Amino acid sequence: MALVDGLTKGLERIPGGSVILTSMDALADWSRGQSLWAMPMGTACCAMELIACSFSRFDFDRLGTFPRPDPRHTDVMILAGTITKKMQPAVKRLYEQMPDPKYVVAMGNCTITGGIFYYDSYSVVRGADEFLPVDVYIAGCPPRPEALQDGILRLRELIHTRSLAEGRTHERDLTLPGPDSPRAGTTDAARGRLVRTSESSGGEA
Amino acid sequence: MSDQTPAPVPVPADAGSSLEILREALCSVHPDLCPLFSVEFADGSLMVSRAQMHSTAAKLKELGFERFGMVTAVDFGDDFELVYRLHSSRFGVGMFLKTEVPRDEPAIETITDLWAASDWHEREVYDLMGIEFVGHPDLRRILLPDDWVGYPLRKDYHDDGVIPRPDYI
Ligand code: SF4
């Protein structure tokens, strides 16, 4: 990484260097985003959805993501579940064992704010971002596997805006999909029903 | 367990009669425990003093309560009540064994020498209720971090980090 850091710093300074840097960024971001191996940090009930996600019905692998039990093999830590004060040092330590570049997905209300344990609890950490840099938040108690997969796609978009050079970003539109965006409606149940009924009525008639 | 095989007990027809068989067996072997025996939630119940606790547990184990279920504690203000759950496959019923320890001296003899399974259960009660189990081989906190201050399940526990639940929720 030291070589890359030095190189990117130099490239930013020399005239015309940013052209090379941009192409390098495009390659690096593409390769980083395509196979985000996950560290499944399942500490409570949200882990069930995380597990369901990686099996055949939801098939996380088609996004290039699959769980590895060793933090040294992974790129993204998926925090799924309540983090207690006793668990916090262990989570932090596992995060520190992951090689750079690394990302954190906070899955479920417990990892966002403490969730149902926000009030009257002596033992729960109120949100993973109290001690880890979280990139993507997925609300829900628990979120559906589709939501987690959408979160990974959003993380991929986020990675595509980053640069090898520190502090440099690309301009990318990270707003929610509008009605005419190609991503629109892909998780809309009503649209799914419509498609299914038109397909089945066409097939049987 | 004792070396002698326990005397066979009649096969009970239902829970009520198995409790009767238990009462008879208890009263014939340990007449001193007989007046303390009552029935709670369709199981046997014994309320004993703190000094009697360990010897009573040993007697019950001898009588046929070979399985330790759990131990928990209730905060009643001036006293803590300790509730031990024992099970017997011989009688086909469970038993609540209860005792009280005063708040200013919360200590009781361990039963890990009778049932090794009570080790972690006693550590949990120590961790959350602050009751000392005298003679426990390894009395440390089990659920909370080792440097925790206080015993959170006591009614008078106070922690500045806790956000009280507002009325509208
Ligand atoms: S957010 Fe809900 S489902 Fe997820 S760990 Fe917390 S309580 Fe469990």
Short mmCIF file of C-alpha atoms and ligand atoms in Angstrom, two decimals:
data_model
loop_
_atom_site.label_atom_id
_atom_site.label_comp_id
_atom_site.label_asym_id
_atom_site.label_seq_id
_atom_site.Cartn_x
_atom_site.Cartn_y
_atom_site.Cartn_z
CA MET A 1 0.00 0.00 0.00
CA ALA A 2 2.91 2.35 0.65
CA LEU A 3 3.87 2.15 -3.01
CA VAL A 4 0.33 2.93 -4.14
CA ASP A 5 0.11 5.83 -1.70
CA GLY A 6 3.37 7.34 -2.93
CA LEU A 7 2.43 6.81 -6.54
CA THR A 8 -0.99 8.39 -6.23
CA LYS A 9 0.41 11.40 -4.39
CA GLY A 10 3.01 11.92 -7.12
CA LEU A 11 0.43 11.47 -9.89
CA GLU A 12 -1.83 14.09 -8.39
CA ARG A 13 0.97 16.65 -8.51
CA ILE A 14 2.38 16.17 -12.01
CA PRO A 15 0.45 17.76 -14.91
CA GLY A 16 -1.69 15.22 -16.71
CA GLY A 17 -1.25 12.77 -13.87
CA SER A 18 -4.88 12.86 -12.89
CA VAL A 19 -5.80 11.32 -16.23
CA ILE A 20 -3.77 8.25 -15.32
CA LEU A 21 -5.07 8.39 -11.78
CA THR A 22 -8.67 8.41 -12.95
CA SER A 23 -8.11 5.33 -15.11
CA MET A 24 -6.36 3.58 -12.24
CA ASP A 25 -9.22 4.52 -9.95
CA ALA A 26 -11.74 3.13 -12.38
CA LEU A 27 -9.92 -0.19 -12.49
CA ALA A 28 -9.34 -0.36 -8.74
CA ASP A 29 -12.89 0.61 -7.83
CA TRP A 30 -14.36 -1.84 -10.28
CA SER A 31 -12.27 -4.71 -8.96
CA ARG A 32 -12.85 -3.80 -5.31
CA GLY A 33 -16.58 -3.49 -5.73
CA GLN A 34 -17.22 -6.72 -7.62
CA SER A 35 -16.32 -9.27 -4.98
CA LEU A 36 -16.95 -8.01 -1.49
CA TRP A 37 -16.25 -10.96 0.75
CA ALA A 38 -18.16 -10.62 3.96
CA MET A 39 -17.17 -11.06 7.57
CA PRO A 40 -20.49 -12.21 9.10
CA MET A 41 -20.51 -10.54 12.50
CA GLY A 42 -23.81 -12.07 13.58
CA THR A 43 -24.30 -11.22 17.24
CA ALA A 44 -28.09 -11.56 17.56
CA CYS A 45 -31.33 -12.30 15.71
CA CYS A 46 -30.44 -10.29 12.56
CA ALA A 47 -27.84 -12.98 11.86
CA MET A 48 -30.68 -15.31 10.79
CA GLU A 49 -31.43 -13.04 7.85
CA LEU A 50 -27.73 -12.74 7.11
CA ILE A 51 -27.47 -16.54 7.02
CA ALA A 52 -30.59 -16.86 4.86
CA CYS A 53 -29.05 -14.32 2.53
CA SER A 54 -26.05 -16.48 1.68
CA PHE A 55 -28.03 -19.66 0.98
CA SER A 56 -29.56 -20.69 -2.29
CA ARG A 57 -32.92 -18.94 -2.01
CA PHE A 58 -31.43 -15.46 -1.90
CA ASP A 59 -27.98 -16.41 -3.19
CA PHE A 60 -25.57 -13.73 -2.06
CA ASP A 61 -22.87 -15.27 -4.24
CA ARG A 62 -24.40 -13.88 -7.41
CA LEU A 63 -23.31 -10.44 -6.16
CA GLY A 64 -19.81 -11.75 -5.52
CA THR A 65 -20.37 -11.70 -1.79
CA PHE A 66 -20.04 -14.70 0.40
CA PRO A 67 -19.25 -15.18 4.07
CA ARG A 68 -15.78 -16.07 5.26
CA PRO A 69 -15.24 -16.94 8.91
CA ASP A 70 -11.77 -15.36 8.96
CA PRO A 71 -11.48 -11.55 9.13
CA ARG A 72 -8.18 -11.67 7.24
CA HIS A 73 -9.96 -12.90 4.10
CA THR A 74 -12.71 -10.32 4.03
CA ASP A 75 -13.48 -6.84 2.73
CA VAL A 76 -16.74 -5.93 4.40
CA MET A 77 -17.88 -6.54 7.94
CA ILE A 78 -21.62 -7.09 8.14
CA LEU A 79 -22.71 -6.25 11.67
CA ALA A 80 -25.91 -8.17 12.19
CA GLY A 81 -27.27 -7.94 15.68
CA THR A 82 -27.16 -6.29 19.06
CA ILE A 83 -23.67 -5.33 20.16
CA THR A 84 -23.24 -5.56 23.91
CA LYS A 85 -20.58 -3.75 25.86
CA LYS A 86 -18.90 -7.06 26.49
CA MET A 87 -18.88 -7.92 22.77
CA GLN A 88 -17.65 -4.49 21.66
CA PRO A 89 -13.90 -5.11 22.16
CA ALA A 90 -14.14 -8.40 20.25
CA VAL A 91 -15.93 -6.76 17.32
CA LYS A 92 -13.37 -3.97 17.25
CA ARG A 93 -10.52 -6.43 17.32
CA LEU A 94 -11.97 -8.46 14.43
CA TYR A 95 -12.44 -5.25 12.47
CA GLU A 96 -8.80 -4.33 13.06
CA GLN A 97 -7.72 -7.73 11.75
CA MET A 98 -9.36 -7.12 8.37
CA PRO A 99 -6.99 -5.93 5.64
CA ASP A 100 -7.48 -2.51 4.02
CA PRO A 101 -9.54 -1.38 2.16
CA LYS A 102 -12.36 -2.43 4.47
CA TYR A 103 -15.98 -1.45 4.82
CA VAL A 104 -18.68 -1.82 7.43
CA VAL A 105 -22.37 -2.49 6.88
CA ALA A 106 -24.63 -1.93 9.89
CA MET A 107 -27.59 -4.26 9.48
CA GLY A 108 -30.64 -3.80 11.68
CA ASN A 109 -31.81 -1.18 14.14
CA CYS A 110 -29.67 -2.55 16.95
CA THR A 111 -26.47 -1.71 15.12
CA ILE A 112 -27.78 1.70 14.07
CA THR A 113 -28.98 3.07 17.41
CA GLY A 114 -29.30 0.18 19.82
CA GLY A 115 -32.81 -0.43 18.48
CA ILE A 116 -35.25 -1.81 21.03
CA PHE A 117 -32.46 -1.72 23.60
CA TYR A 118 -31.97 2.03 23.33
CA TYR A 119 -33.91 2.79 26.50
CA ASP A 120 -33.49 1.17 29.92
CA SER A 121 -30.52 -0.94 28.94
CA TYR A 122 -27.30 -1.08 30.88
CA SER A 123 -25.44 -3.47 28.61
CA VAL A 124 -26.01 -2.51 24.96
CA VAL A 125 -23.85 -0.23 22.78
CA ARG A 126 -26.10 2.38 21.18
CA GLY A 127 -25.03 1.97 17.61
CA ALA A 128 -21.98 0.49 15.93
CA ASP A 129 -20.85 3.92 14.76
CA GLU A 130 -19.86 4.70 18.34
CA PHE A 131 -16.71 2.72 17.68
CA LEU A 132 -16.55 1.72 13.98
CA PRO A 133 -16.73 3.76 10.75
CA VAL A 134 -20.00 2.54 9.25
CA ASP A 135 -20.47 2.93 5.48
CA VAL A 136 -23.99 1.64 4.91
CA TYR A 137 -26.94 1.53 7.31
CA ILE A 138 -29.81 -0.88 6.70
CA ALA A 139 -32.87 -0.24 8.85
CA GLY A 140 -35.25 -2.98 9.90
CA CYS A 141 -35.83 -5.35 12.77
CA PRO A 142 -34.62 -7.48 11.13
CA PRO A 143 -34.14 -6.22 7.55
CA ARG A 144 -35.10 -8.66 4.83
CA PRO A 145 -32.32 -10.40 2.91
CA GLU A 146 -33.24 -8.34 -0.14
CA ALA A 147 -32.55 -5.21 1.88
CA LEU A 148 -29.14 -6.50 2.84
CA GLN A 149 -28.36 -7.30 -0.77
CA ASP A 150 -29.50 -3.84 -1.76
CA GLY A 151 -27.19 -2.52 0.94
CA ILE A 152 -24.26 -4.35 -0.65
CA LEU A 153 -25.17 -2.82 -4.03
CA ARG A 154 -25.25 0.61 -2.40
CA LEU A 155 -21.87 -0.07 -0.86
CA ARG A 156 -20.58 -0.96 -4.29
CA GLU A 157 -21.80 2.41 -5.58
CA LEU A 158 -20.09 4.08 -2.66
CA ILE A 159 -16.82 2.29 -3.43
CA HIS A 160 -17.04 3.49 -7.03
CA THR A 161 -16.92 7.09 -5.83
CA ARG A 162 -13.65 6.60 -3.97
CA SER A 163 -10.19 7.18 -5.24
CA LEU A 164 -6.82 5.62 -4.58
CA ALA A 165 -5.53 9.07 -3.70
CA GLU A 166 -6.52 10.16 -0.25
CA GLY A 167 -9.23 12.80 -0.07
CA ARG A 168 -10.10 12.56 -3.78
CA THR A 169 -13.62 11.46 -4.76
CA HIS A 170 -15.58 11.14 -7.96
CA GLU A 171 -18.90 12.79 -8.36
CA ARG A 172 -21.53 10.07 -8.33
CA ASP A 173 -25.24 10.35 -7.77
CA LEU A 174 -26.04 8.41 -4.62
CA THR A 175 -29.66 9.53 -4.24
CA LEU A 176 -32.44 6.98 -3.96
CA PRO A 177 -33.71 5.68 -7.30
CA GLY A 178 -36.41 7.86 -8.86
CA PRO A 179 -39.37 6.48 -10.84
CA ASP A 180 -37.47 6.42 -14.15
CA SER A 181 -34.16 5.12 -12.85
CA PRO A 182 -33.25 1.62 -14.04
CA ARG A 183 -33.16 0.45 -10.41
CA ALA A 184 -36.66 1.68 -9.69
CA GLY A 185 -39.29 -0.80 -8.67
CA THR A 186 -37.03 -3.82 -8.45
CA THR A 187 -38.06 -4.45 -4.86
CA ASP A 188 -41.66 -3.36 -5.31
CA ALA A 189 -44.00 -6.22 -4.43
CA ALA A 190 -46.94 -4.79 -6.41
CA ARG A 191 -44.88 -4.65 -9.58
CA GLY A 192 -43.71 -8.23 -9.01
CA ARG A 193 -47.34 -9.39 -8.72
CA LEU A 194 -48.26 -7.52 -11.89
CA VAL A 195 -45.44 -9.17 -13.81
CA ARG A 196 -46.36 -12.59 -12.47
CA THR A 197 -50.07 -12.30 -13.26
CA SER A 198 -49.44 -11.10 -16.80
CA GLU A 199 -46.96 -13.93 -17.32
CA SER A 200 -49.23 -16.65 -15.94
CA SER A 201 -52.37 -15.44 -17.74
CA GLY A 202 -50.37 -15.27 -20.98
CA GLY A 203 -49.00 -18.78 -20.49
CA GLU A 204 -52.30 -20.51 -19.69
CA ALA A 205 -54.52 -18.78 -22.21
CA MET B 1 -25.52 -40.20 44.79
CA SER B 2 -25.41 -42.80 47.49
CA ASP B 3 -24.02 -46.23 46.81
CA GLN B 4 -27.28 -47.95 47.69
CA THR B 5 -29.89 -48.13 45.00
CA PRO B 6 -32.89 -46.02 46.04
CA ALA B 7 -35.99 -47.99 46.95
CA PRO B 8 -38.33 -48.34 43.96
CA VAL B 9 -41.23 -45.91 43.93
CA PRO B 10 -44.73 -46.80 42.69
CA VAL B 11 -45.47 -45.64 39.15
CA PRO B 12 -47.59 -42.46 39.47
CA ALA B 13 -50.77 -42.17 37.45
CA ASP B 14 -50.65 -38.36 37.15
CA ALA B 15 -48.84 -35.27 38.42
CA GLY B 16 -51.01 -35.01 41.54
CA SER B 17 -50.30 -38.53 42.65
CA SER B 18 -46.59 -38.27 41.88
CA LEU B 19 -46.48 -35.26 44.22
CA GLU B 20 -48.19 -37.39 46.90
CA ILE B 21 -45.58 -40.10 46.41
CA LEU B 22 -42.87 -37.46 46.72
CA ARG B 23 -44.43 -36.08 49.90
CA GLU B 24 -44.64 -39.56 51.42
CA ALA B 25 -41.05 -40.39 50.51
CA LEU B 26 -39.82 -37.05 51.88
CA CYS B 27 -41.77 -37.36 55.12
CA SER B 28 -40.70 -40.92 55.79
CA VAL B 29 -36.98 -40.28 55.11
CA HIS B 30 -36.68 -36.70 56.43
CA PRO B 31 -39.51 -35.91 58.88
CA ASP B 32 -37.90 -32.54 59.70
CA LEU B 33 -38.44 -31.32 56.11
CA CYS B 34 -42.05 -32.54 56.00
CA PRO B 35 -43.73 -29.40 57.45
CA LEU B 36 -41.77 -27.15 55.04
CA PHE B 37 -43.10 -28.96 51.97
CA SER B 38 -45.82 -27.40 49.83
CA VAL B 39 -47.04 -27.57 46.25
CA GLU B 40 -46.42 -24.71 43.83
CA PHE B 41 -47.18 -24.64 40.09
CA ALA B 42 -47.80 -28.42 40.19
CA ASP B 43 -44.30 -29.00 41.56
CA GLY B 44 -42.90 -29.52 45.02
CA SER B 45 -41.60 -26.57 46.98
CA LEU B 46 -39.41 -26.31 50.05
CA MET B 47 -38.65 -23.08 51.90
CA VAL B 48 -35.64 -23.52 54.14
CA SER B 49 -33.35 -21.26 56.14
CA ARG B 50 -29.98 -20.20 54.83
CA ALA B 51 -28.06 -22.45 57.24
CA GLN B 52 -30.13 -25.49 56.21
CA MET B 53 -29.80 -24.85 52.50
CA HIS B 54 -26.77 -26.96 51.62
CA SER B 55 -27.74 -29.93 53.77
CA THR B 56 -31.29 -29.88 52.36
CA ALA B 57 -29.94 -29.86 48.82
CA ALA B 58 -27.75 -32.86 49.68
CA LYS B 59 -30.76 -34.68 51.18
CA LEU B 60 -32.85 -34.02 48.10
CA LYS B 61 -30.10 -35.29 45.86
CA GLU B 62 -29.96 -38.44 47.97
CA LEU B 63 -33.73 -38.79 47.70
CA GLY B 64 -33.69 -38.82 43.90
CA PHE B 65 -33.40 -35.24 42.63
CA GLU B 66 -30.45 -36.01 40.42
CA ARG B 67 -30.76 -33.12 37.99
CA PHE B 68 -30.01 -29.49 38.73
CA GLY B 69 -32.15 -27.13 36.65
CA MET B 70 -31.14 -23.62 37.55
CA VAL B 71 -30.69 -21.09 40.32
CA THR B 72 -31.99 -17.56 40.24
CA ALA B 73 -32.52 -14.74 42.71
CA VAL B 74 -35.35 -12.31 43.42
CA ASP B 75 -34.81 -8.90 44.99
CA PHE B 76 -37.42 -8.31 47.71
CA GLY B 77 -35.86 -5.18 49.19
CA ASP B 78 -34.53 -6.27 52.57
CA ASP B 79 -33.83 -9.82 51.42
CA PHE B 80 -32.91 -11.71 48.33
CA GLU B 81 -34.75 -14.93 47.70
CA LEU B 82 -32.75 -17.65 46.02
CA VAL B 83 -34.75 -20.16 44.01
CA TYR B 84 -33.17 -23.46 43.01
CA ARG B 85 -34.89 -25.71 40.50
CA LEU B 86 -34.27 -29.42 40.85
CA HIS B 87 -35.71 -32.27 38.79
CA SER B 88 -36.25 -35.89 39.57
CA SER B 89 -36.78 -38.58 36.99
CA ARG B 90 -37.47 -40.98 39.84
CA PHE B 91 -40.56 -39.07 40.99
CA GLY B 92 -41.30 -37.41 37.67
CA VAL B 93 -41.69 -33.97 39.27
CA GLY B 94 -39.63 -30.83 39.80
CA MET B 95 -38.83 -29.04 43.03
CA PHE B 96 -38.48 -25.40 44.01
CA LEU B 97 -35.92 -25.13 46.76
CA LYS B 98 -36.01 -21.63 48.22
CA THR B 99 -34.08 -19.71 50.79
CA GLU B 100 -33.58 -16.12 51.81
CA VAL B 101 -30.35 -14.22 52.26
CA PRO B 102 -30.24 -10.76 53.91
CA ARG B 103 -29.28 -7.78 51.76
CA ASP B 104 -26.53 -6.58 54.08
CA GLU B 105 -24.78 -9.95 54.00
CA PRO B 106 -25.63 -11.59 50.65
CA ALA B 107 -23.74 -14.88 50.87
CA ILE B 108 -24.63 -18.56 50.75
CA GLU B 109 -22.84 -21.86 50.57
CA THR B 110 -22.23 -23.14 47.04
CA ILE B 111 -23.82 -26.33 45.76
CA THR B 112 -21.19 -26.93 43.06
CA ASP B 113 -19.92 -29.84 45.15
CA LEU B 114 -23.32 -31.56 44.69
CA TRP B 115 -24.16 -30.58 41.10
CA ALA B 116 -21.21 -29.37 39.01
CA ALA B 117 -23.72 -27.84 36.58
CA SER B 118 -24.51 -25.10 39.07
CA ASP B 119 -21.10 -23.50 38.49
CA TRP B 120 -22.08 -21.05 35.74
CA HIS B 121 -25.56 -20.50 37.18
CA GLU B 122 -24.07 -19.32 40.45
CA ARG B 123 -21.64 -17.10 38.59
CA GLU B 124 -24.57 -15.52 36.77
CA VAL B 125 -26.43 -14.81 40.03
CA TYR B 126 -23.21 -13.38 41.47
CA ASP B 127 -22.70 -11.25 38.37
CA LEU B 128 -26.18 -9.74 38.14
CA MET B 129 -27.40 -9.87 41.77
CA GLY B 130 -24.18 -9.73 43.76
CA ILE B 131 -24.76 -12.82 45.89
CA GLU B 132 -21.57 -14.49 47.01
CA PHE B 133 -21.41 -18.27 46.80
CA VAL B 134 -19.01 -19.35 49.50
CA GLY B 135 -16.77 -22.20 48.38
CA HIS B 136 -17.40 -21.71 44.66
CA PRO B 137 -14.28 -22.79 42.75
CA ASP B 138 -14.18 -19.84 40.33
CA LEU B 139 -16.47 -17.00 41.32
CA ARG B 140 -15.99 -14.39 38.58
CA ARG B 141 -18.36 -12.28 36.49
CA ILE B 142 -19.72 -14.27 33.57
CA LEU B 143 -21.96 -12.04 31.42
CA LEU B 144 -20.68 -8.55 32.12
CA PRO B 145 -17.14 -7.24 31.53
CA ASP B 146 -14.78 -8.01 34.39
CA ASP B 147 -14.38 -4.36 35.39
CA TRP B 148 -18.13 -3.70 35.77
CA VAL B 149 -19.20 -1.79 38.87
CA GLY B 150 -22.41 -2.84 40.63
CA TYR B 151 -25.02 -5.54 40.13
CA PRO B 152 -27.54 -4.49 37.46
CA LEU B 153 -30.53 -6.66 38.40
CA ARG B 154 -30.74 -5.28 41.92
CA LYS B 155 -33.65 -2.90 42.36
CA ASP B 156 -31.38 -0.13 43.67
CA TYR B 157 -28.89 -0.34 40.79
CA HIS B 158 -28.07 3.00 39.23
CA ASP B 159 -26.08 3.65 36.07
CA ASP B 160 -25.70 7.14 34.57
CA GLY B 161 -25.33 5.63 31.10
CA VAL B 162 -28.86 4.21 31.09
CA ILE B 163 -31.40 6.34 29.22
CA PRO B 164 -34.76 5.98 30.98
CA ARG B 165 -37.71 5.11 28.80
CA PRO B 166 -39.98 8.14 28.28
CA ASP B 167 -43.69 7.82 29.11
CA TYR B 168 -44.92 8.12 25.55
CA ILE B 169 -43.31 4.87 24.42
S1 SF4 C 1 -32.52 -5.14 14.93
FE1 SF4 C 1 -34.14 -6.50 15.66
S2 SF4 C 1 -33.75 -8.45 14.62
FE2 SF4 C 1 -31.87 -7.22 14.49
S3 SF4 C 1 -30.62 -7.85 16.21
FE3 SF4 C 1 -31.81 -6.06 16.86
S4 SF4 C 1 -33.65 -6.92 17.81
FE4 SF4 C 1 -32.70 -8.56 16.59
#
